[in-house]
Amino acid sequence: MRATIGLVASSRDLHGAVRTTYRTLAVVSVAALLAAGCSRAGSSSSTSTAASAPASTSASAATSSTASASSAGSFGSVSDACHGGSASGATDQGVTSSSIDVGVLTDVGFTKLTDIEDTAKVFTAWCNAAGGIDGRKLAADIHNTNLMAVVPAMTAACGKDFVAAGGSAALDGLAVSTRLKCLLPDFDAQPVMPQNTGSGLQLRPYNYNSTYASFSGFYKWAITKYPDSAQHVGILSGASVITTVDAQEDSDTVKAVGGAVTYVGTFPVTGVANWTPYAETIKSKGIKGLTFYDTPQDLAALEQALDNIGYKLDWINANTNAYGAPFIDVAGKSLTEQNNYAELPGIYPLEEASQSTAMQQLTKLFAQYNPGAKLTLQDEQAWSMWLLFAQSAETCGSALTRSCVYQAALKQTAWTAGGITAPVNEATPEAPNSCFNIEQATPAGWVAADFGANTGPYDCGGVQVKLPAGFPTALQLSSVGKTLADLK
């Protein structure tokens, strides 16, 4: 995301893939904040018992496993990230001879989406069963932001934890300076606000930043596959300063790849009772390709209105907000009437899990350590960061410090989390996200679109659009008067 947030009297679930639309008074308007790449796509609908917990609770995982000690801590192509050992010493905050406290930020108290907690539970259980990090057991310290308390949650992590890993919070940009001041490395499952995306001491599962456009691959593909849409692209979203900036980025991107955005519309984030006027506007303006930023339920309602007036677009960019079972469940016959697509940032498609050894392993681990939890895109991203932390920490042994683990993580210039993401350059936050994949919604579920994958399920090395100056940028250590030399 590339803007600051304004206060209005409404809200929805913050990460797009909502089961229920939450309406409250005088909270942050982020219905459309979570545009593609910032959603909790396909999240489980189960409600966590931690949703009403205090801002910080400790959750140590089980340690039993039937796997052999030699392979128990390997995942995909990553060997022995977790294993027993004799590492010792209270080498840094949150580290003892027997344990490592890892902070996990989540909005679960507001969203009721448990993906972040699910992954923390499964990863720590699996890692501890393999012996932990050189013998030290992991403890996931869950910090529930309840949406608005992100600064207190980060403050709690600053006061107790070794690092933050596998977490995400919609209003994360508000707490970046707090994190940087306490020199807390962040293995972030999903950076959201521009102040946080690519910020100091941060690692991430994909390279989104304020230098390169996030969705150039999708737009180039869409207007090439559907050439009549090139000069007739529209953007419709919940009214927000967030989506104002997103719409500008999309417009710049579409123009750079040879198209034009000719309609930018908004709707009240408090909700829309009748989508027909919006459908009529899209038709009257001759829009042939549409990007929609809001919940899967609202997109389904808009498409029903489009179907009712007999108007079919060439394509709809449903983005990762809709990627998951909920949109398939609510979209109904619109899935046969409209072409719905979602660009993923180089994350292995859930529907193709059976074709990947790493995804098969991840599916089995979830079934073993958290039966009933459905694997989601958010789980994949969180797992990637937990695994990067574990592998980096493993190299430090008894000299486990924040500086050691962070510097070790920066050596990963083609991180794939053992095979569940396209290669990510952790050493260069401002590098372009060089790989993407596009999924299509069908009545039978999501399937890979014919987007020209050239590297497994991804298209890598394609068009990159450098954004013009003026977009908000991430905070760095220098923003709070610190340098890497302060990291011990």
Coordinates of N, CA and C in Angstrom, one line a residue, residues 99-248:
S99 N 15.3 -21.7 25.2 CA 14.2 -21.2 24.4 C 14.5 -19.9 23.6
I100 N 13.6 -19.6 22.6 CA 13.7 -18.4 21.9 C 12.2 -17.8 21.8
D101 N 12.0 -16.6 22.2 CA 10.7 -16.0 22.1 C 10.6 -15.2 20.8
V102 N 9.6 -15.5 20.0 CA 9.4 -14.9 18.7 C 8.0 -14.2 18.7
G103 N 8.0 -12.9 18.5 CA 6.8 -12.1 18.5 C 6.0 -12.3 17.2
V104 N 4.7 -12.4 17.3 CA 3.8 -12.6 16.1 C 2.7 -11.6 16.2
L105 N 2.7 -10.6 15.3 CA 1.6 -9.6 15.3 C 0.4 -10.1 14.4
T106 N -0.8 -9.9 14.9 CA -2.0 -10.4 14.2 C -3.2 -9.5 14.5
D107 N -4.0 -9.3 13.6 CA -5.3 -8.6 13.8 C -6.4 -9.5 14.2
V108 N -6.2 -10.7 14.6 CA -7.2 -11.7 14.8 C -8.3 -11.3 15.7
G109 N -8.1 -10.4 16.7 CA -9.1 -10.0 17.5 C -10.2 -9.2 16.8
F110 N -9.8 -8.6 15.7 CA -10.8 -7.8 14.9 C -11.3 -8.7 13.7
T111 N -10.4 -9.3 13.0 CA -10.8 -10.0 11.8 C -11.4 -11.4 12.0
K112 N -11.0 -12.0 13.1 CA -11.4 -13.4 13.4 C -10.7 -14.4 12.5
L113 N -9.8 -13.9 11.7 CA -9.1 -14.8 10.8 C -7.8 -15.3 11.5
T114 N -7.6 -16.7 11.5 CA -6.6 -17.3 12.3 C -5.4 -17.7 11.6
D115 N -5.2 -17.3 10.3 CA -4.1 -17.8 9.5 C -2.7 -17.6 10.2
I116 N -2.5 -16.4 10.7 CA -1.2 -16.1 11.3 C -1.0 -17.0 12.5
E117 N -2.0 -17.2 13.4 CA -1.8 -18.0 14.6 C -1.7 -19.5 14.1
D118 N -2.4 -19.9 13.1 CA -2.3 -21.3 12.6 C -0.9 -21.6 12.2
T119 N -0.3 -20.8 11.4 CA 1.1 -21.0 11.0 C 2.1 -21.0 12.1
A120 N 1.9 -20.1 13.0 CA 2.8 -20.0 14.2 C 2.7 -21.4 15.0
K121 N 1.5 -21.9 15.2 CA 1.3 -23.1 15.9 C 1.9 -24.3 15.2
V122 N 1.7 -24.4 13.9 CA 2.2 -25.5 13.1 C 3.8 -25.4 13.0
F123 N 4.3 -24.3 12.7 CA 5.7 -24.2 12.5 C 6.5 -24.5 13.8
T124 N 6.1 -23.9 14.9 CA 6.8 -24.1 16.2 C 6.7 -25.5 16.6
A125 N 5.5 -26.1 16.4 CA 5.3 -27.6 16.8 C 6.3 -28.4 16.0
W126 N 6.3 -28.2 14.7 CA 7.2 -29.0 13.8 C 8.7 -28.7 14.1
C127 N 9.1 -27.5 14.3 CA 10.5 -27.2 14.5 C 10.9 -27.7 15.9
N128 N 10.1 -27.6 16.9 CA 10.4 -28.1 18.2 C 10.5 -29.6 18.3
A129 N 9.6 -30.2 17.5 CA 9.7 -31.7 17.4 C 11.0 -32.2 16.8
A130 N 11.6 -31.3 15.9 CA 12.9 -31.7 15.3 C 14.1 -31.3 16.2
G131 N 13.8 -30.7 17.3 CA 14.9 -30.3 18.3 C 15.0 -28.8 18.5
G132 N 14.2 -28.0 17.7 CA 14.3 -26.6 17.9 C 15.4 -26.0 17.1
I133 N 15.9 -24.8 17.5 CA 17.0 -24.2 16.8 C 18.3 -24.5 17.6
D134 N 19.1 -25.4 17.1 CA 20.3 -25.9 17.8 C 20.0 -26.3 19.3
G135 N 18.8 -26.8 19.5 CA 18.4 -27.3 20.8 C 17.5 -26.3 21.6
R136 N 17.5 -25.1 21.2 CA 16.6 -24.1 21.8 C 15.2 -24.2 21.2
K137 N 14.1 -24.3 22.1 CA 12.8 -24.5 21.6 C 12.2 -23.1 21.3
L138 N 11.3 -23.0 20.2 CA 10.7 -21.8 19.8 C 9.4 -21.6 20.6
A139 N 9.1 -20.4 21.0 CA 7.8 -20.0 21.7 C 7.2 -18.9 20.9
A140 N 6.1 -19.1 20.3 CA 5.4 -18.0 19.5 C 4.7 -17.1 20.5
D141 N 5.0 -15.9 20.6 CA 4.5 -14.9 21.5 C 3.5 -14.0 20.7
I142 N 2.2 -14.4 20.8 CA 1.1 -13.8 20.0 C 0.7 -12.4 20.5
H143 N 0.9 -11.4 19.6 CA 0.5 -10.1 20.0 C -0.8 -9.7 19.2
N144 N -1.9 -9.7 19.8 CA -3.2 -9.4 19.2 C -3.4 -7.9 19.1
T145 N -3.4 -7.3 17.9 CA -3.5 -5.9 17.8 C -5.0 -5.4 18.0
N146 N -5.9 -6.4 17.8 CA -7.3 -6.0 17.7 C -7.5 -4.8 16.8
L147 N -6.8 -4.8 15.7 CA -6.7 -3.7 14.7 C -6.1 -2.5 15.1
M148 N -6.6 -1.8 16.1 CA -6.2 -0.4 16.4 C -5.0 -0.4 17.4
A149 N -4.7 -1.5 18.1 CA -3.7 -1.4 19.1 C -2.4 -2.0 18.6
V150 N -2.0 -1.6 17.3 CA -0.8 -2.1 16.7 C 0.4 -1.6 17.4
V151 N 0.4 -0.3 17.8 CA 1.6 0.3 18.5 C 1.8 -0.4 19.9
P152 N 0.8 -0.5 20.7 CA 1.0 -1.3 22.0 C 1.4 -2.7 21.7
A153 N 0.9 -3.4 20.7 CA 1.3 -4.7 20.4 C 2.8 -4.8 20.0
M154 N 3.2 -3.8 19.2 CA 4.6 -3.8 18.9 C 5.5 -3.4 20.1
T155 N 5.0 -2.5 20.9 CA 5.7 -2.2 22.1 C 6.0 -3.4 23.0
A156 N 4.9 -4.2 23.1 CA 5.0 -5.4 23.9 C 6.1 -6.4 23.3
A157 N 6.1 -6.5 21.9 CA 7.1 -7.3 21.3 C 8.5 -6.7 21.5
C158 N 8.6 -5.4 21.5 CA 9.9 -4.8 21.7 C 10.5 -5.1 23.1
G159 N 9.6 -5.3 24.1 CA 10.0 -5.4 25.4 C 10.3 -6.9 25.8
K160 N 10.0 -7.8 24.9 CA 10.2 -9.2 25.3 C 10.8 -10.1 24.3
D161 N 10.6 -9.9 23.0 CA 10.9 -10.9 22.0 C 12.3 -10.7 21.3
F162 N 12.8 -11.8 20.8 CA 14.1 -11.7 20.1 C 13.9 -11.1 18.7
V163 N 12.9 -11.6 17.9 CA 12.6 -11.0 16.6 C 11.1 -11.1 16.5
A164 N 10.5 -10.5 15.4 CA 9.1 -10.7 15.0 C 9.2 -11.6 13.8
A165 N 8.3 -12.6 13.7 CA 8.3 -13.5 12.5 C 6.9 -14.0 12.2
G166 N 6.6 -14.1 10.9 CA 5.4 -14.7 10.5 C 4.1 -14.0 10.9
G167 N 4.2 -12.7 11.1 CA 3.0 -11.9 11.5 C 2.6 -10.9 10.4
S168 N 1.5 -10.3 10.6 CA 1.0 -9.2 9.7 C -0.1 -8.4 10.4
A169 N -0.1 -7.1 10.2 CA -1.1 -6.2 10.8 C -1.5 -5.2 9.8
A170 N -2.8 -4.9 9.6 CA -3.2 -4.0 8.6 C -2.7 -2.6 8.8
L171 N -2.5 -2.2 10.0 CA -2.0 -0.8 10.3 C -0.6 -0.8 10.7
D172 N 0.2 -1.8 10.1 CA 1.6 -2.0 10.5 C 2.4 -0.7 10.3
G173 N 2.1 0.2 9.4 CA 2.9 1.4 9.2 C 2.9 2.3 10.4
L174 N 1.9 2.2 11.3 CA 1.8 3.0 12.4 C 2.9 2.6 13.5
A175 N 3.4 1.4 13.4 CA 4.3 0.9 14.4 C 5.7 0.7 13.9
V176 N 6.0 1.1 12.7 CA 7.3 0.9 12.2 C 8.4 1.6 13.0
S177 N 8.1 2.9 13.3 CA 9.1 3.6 14.1 C 9.3 3.0 15.5
T178 N 8.3 2.5 16.1 CA 8.4 1.8 17.4 C 9.4 0.6 17.2
R179 N 9.2 -0.2 16.2 CA 10.0 -1.4 15.9 C 11.4 -1.0 15.6
L180 N 11.6 0.0 14.8 CA 13.0 0.4 14.4 C 13.8 1.0 15.6
K181 N 13.1 1.7 16.5 CA 13.7 2.3 17.7 C 14.2 1.2 18.6
C182 N 13.5 0.1 18.7 CA 13.9 -1.0 19.6 C 14.8 -2.0 18.8
L183 N 15.1 -1.8 17.5 CA 16.0 -2.6 16.7 C 15.5 -4.0 16.6
L184 N 14.2 -4.2 16.4 CA 13.6 -5.5 16.3 C 13.5 -6.0 14.8
P185 N 14.3 -7.0 14.4 CA 14.1 -7.5 13.1 C 12.8 -8.1 12.9
D186 N 12.2 -8.0 11.6 CA 10.9 -8.4 11.4 C 10.9 -9.3 10.1
F187 N 10.6 -10.5 10.3 CA 10.4 -11.5 9.2 C 8.9 -11.5 8.9
D188 N 8.5 -10.5 8.1 CA 7.1 -10.1 8.0 C 6.4 -11.0 6.9
A189 N 5.3 -11.6 7.3 CA 4.5 -12.4 6.4 C 3.8 -11.6 5.3
Q190 N 3.5 -10.4 5.6 CA 2.7 -9.6 4.7 C 2.8 -8.1 5.1
P191 N 3.8 -7.4 4.6 CA 3.8 -5.9 4.9 C 2.6 -5.3 4.2
V192 N 2.0 -4.3 4.8 CA 0.8 -3.7 4.2 C 1.0 -2.2 3.9
M193 N 1.2 -1.4 4.9 CA 1.2 0.1 4.6 C 2.6 0.5 4.0
P194 N 2.6 1.6 3.2 CA 3.9 1.9 2.6 C 5.0 2.2 3.5
Q195 N 4.7 2.7 4.7 CA 5.7 3.0 5.7 C 6.5 1.7 6.1
N196 N 5.8 0.6 6.0 CA 6.4 -0.7 6.4 C 6.9 -1.6 5.3
T197 N 6.4 -1.4 4.1 CA 6.7 -2.3 3.0 C 8.2 -2.0 2.5
G198 N 9.1 -2.9 2.9 CA 10.5 -2.7 2.6 C 11.2 -1.8 3.6
S199 N 10.7 -1.7 4.8 CA 11.3 -0.9 5.9 C 12.5 -1.5 6.4
G200 N 13.2 -0.8 7.3 CA 14.5 -1.3 7.9 C 14.3 -2.5 8.7
L201 N 15.3 -3.4 8.7 CA 15.4 -4.6 9.4 C 14.3 -5.6 9.1
Q202 N 13.8 -5.5 7.9 CA 12.6 -6.3 7.5 C 13.0 -7.3 6.4
L203 N 12.5 -8.5 6.5 CA 12.5 -9.5 5.5 C 11.1 -9.8 5.1
R204 N 10.9 -10.3 3.8 CA 9.5 -10.5 3.4 C 9.4 -11.6 2.3
P205 N 8.2 -12.2 2.1 CA 8.1 -13.3 1.2 C 8.0 -12.9 -0.3
Y206 N 8.0 -11.6 -0.6 CA 8.0 -11.2 -2.0 C 8.6 -9.7 -2.0
N207 N 9.1 -9.3 -3.1 CA 9.7 -8.0 -3.2 C 8.6 -7.0 -3.8
Y208 N 7.8 -6.5 -2.9 CA 6.9 -5.4 -3.2 C 7.5 -4.1 -2.6
N209 N 7.5 -3.0 -3.3 CA 8.1 -1.8 -2.7 C 7.6 -0.6 -3.4
S210 N 8.1 0.6 -3.1 CA 7.6 1.8 -3.7 C 8.4 2.2 -4.9
T211 N 9.3 1.4 -5.4 CA 10.1 1.7 -6.5 C 9.5 1.1 -7.8
Y212 N 9.0 -0.1 -7.7 CA 8.5 -0.8 -8.9 C 7.0 -1.1 -8.7
A213 N 6.2 -1.0 -9.8 CA 4.8 -1.3 -9.7 C 4.6 -2.8 -9.4
S214 N 3.6 -3.0 -8.6 CA 3.4 -4.4 -8.1 C 2.7 -5.3 -9.1
F215 N 1.9 -4.7 -10.0 CA 1.1 -5.6 -10.9 C 1.3 -5.4 -12.3
S216 N 2.5 -5.0 -12.7 CA 2.8 -4.8 -14.1 C 2.6 -6.0 -14.9
G217 N 2.9 -7.2 -14.4 CA 2.8 -8.4 -15.1 C 1.4 -8.7 -15.5
F218 N 0.5 -8.5 -14.5 CA -0.9 -8.8 -14.8 C -1.5 -7.9 -15.8
Y219 N -1.2 -6.6 -15.7 CA -1.8 -5.6 -16.6 C -1.3 -5.8 -18.1
K220 N 0.0 -6.1 -18.2 CA 0.6 -6.4 -19.5 C -0.1 -7.6 -20.1
W221 N -0.3 -8.6 -19.3 CA -0.9 -9.9 -19.8 C -2.4 -9.6 -20.2
A222 N -3.1 -8.9 -19.3 CA -4.5 -8.7 -19.5 C -4.8 -7.9 -20.8
I223 N -4.1 -6.8 -21.0 CA -4.4 -6.0 -22.2 C -3.8 -6.7 -23.5
T224 N -2.9 -7.6 -23.3 CA -2.4 -8.4 -24.5 C -3.4 -9.5 -24.9
K225 N -3.9 -10.2 -23.9 CA -4.9 -11.2 -24.1 C -6.2 -10.7 -24.6
Y226 N -6.6 -9.5 -24.0 CA -7.8 -8.9 -24.4 C -7.5 -7.5 -25.0
P227 N -7.1 -7.4 -26.2 CA -6.6 -6.1 -26.7 C -7.7 -5.0 -26.8
D228 N -9.0 -5.4 -26.9 CA -10.0 -4.4 -26.9 C -10.2 -3.7 -25.6
S229 N -9.6 -4.3 -24.5 CA -9.7 -3.7 -23.2 C -8.6 -2.7 -22.9
A230 N -7.6 -2.6 -23.8 CA -6.4 -1.8 -23.5 C -6.7 -0.4 -23.2
Q231 N -7.6 0.2 -23.9 CA -7.9 1.7 -23.7 C -9.1 1.9 -22.9
H232 N -9.6 0.8 -22.3 CA -10.9 0.9 -21.6 C -10.8 0.2 -20.2
V233 N -9.8 0.6 -19.4 CA -9.6 -0.1 -18.1 C -10.3 0.8 -17.0
G234 N -10.9 0.2 -16.1 CA -11.5 0.9 -15.0 C -11.1 0.4 -13.7
I235 N -11.2 1.2 -12.6 CA -10.8 0.9 -11.3 C -12.0 1.3 -10.4
L236 N -12.5 0.4 -9.6 CA -13.6 0.6 -8.6 C -13.2 0.1 -7.3
S237 N -13.3 1.0 -6.2 CA -12.9 0.6 -4.9 C -13.7 1.4 -3.8
G238 N -13.6 0.9 -2.6 CA -14.1 1.6 -1.5 C -13.3 2.9 -1.3
A239 N -14.1 4.0 -1.0 CA -13.4 5.3 -0.9 C -12.5 5.4 0.2
S240 N -11.2 5.7 0.0 CA -10.2 5.8 1.0 C -9.0 6.5 0.4
V241 N -8.2 7.1 1.2 CA -7.0 7.7 0.8 C -6.0 6.6 0.3
I242 N -6.1 5.5 0.9 CA -5.3 4.3 0.5 C -5.5 4.0 -1.0
T243 N -6.8 3.8 -1.4 CA -7.1 3.4 -2.7 C -6.9 4.5 -3.7
T244 N -6.9 5.7 -3.3 CA -6.6 6.8 -4.2 C -5.2 6.7 -4.7
V245 N -4.3 6.3 -3.8 CA -2.9 6.1 -4.3 C -2.8 4.8 -5.1
D246 N -3.5 3.8 -4.6 CA -3.4 2.5 -5.4 C -3.9 2.7 -6.8
A247 N -5.0 3.5 -7.0 CA -5.6 3.8 -8.3 C -4.6 4.5 -9.1
Q248 N -3.8 5.5 -8.5 CA -2.8 6.2 -9.3 C -1.7 5.3 -9.7

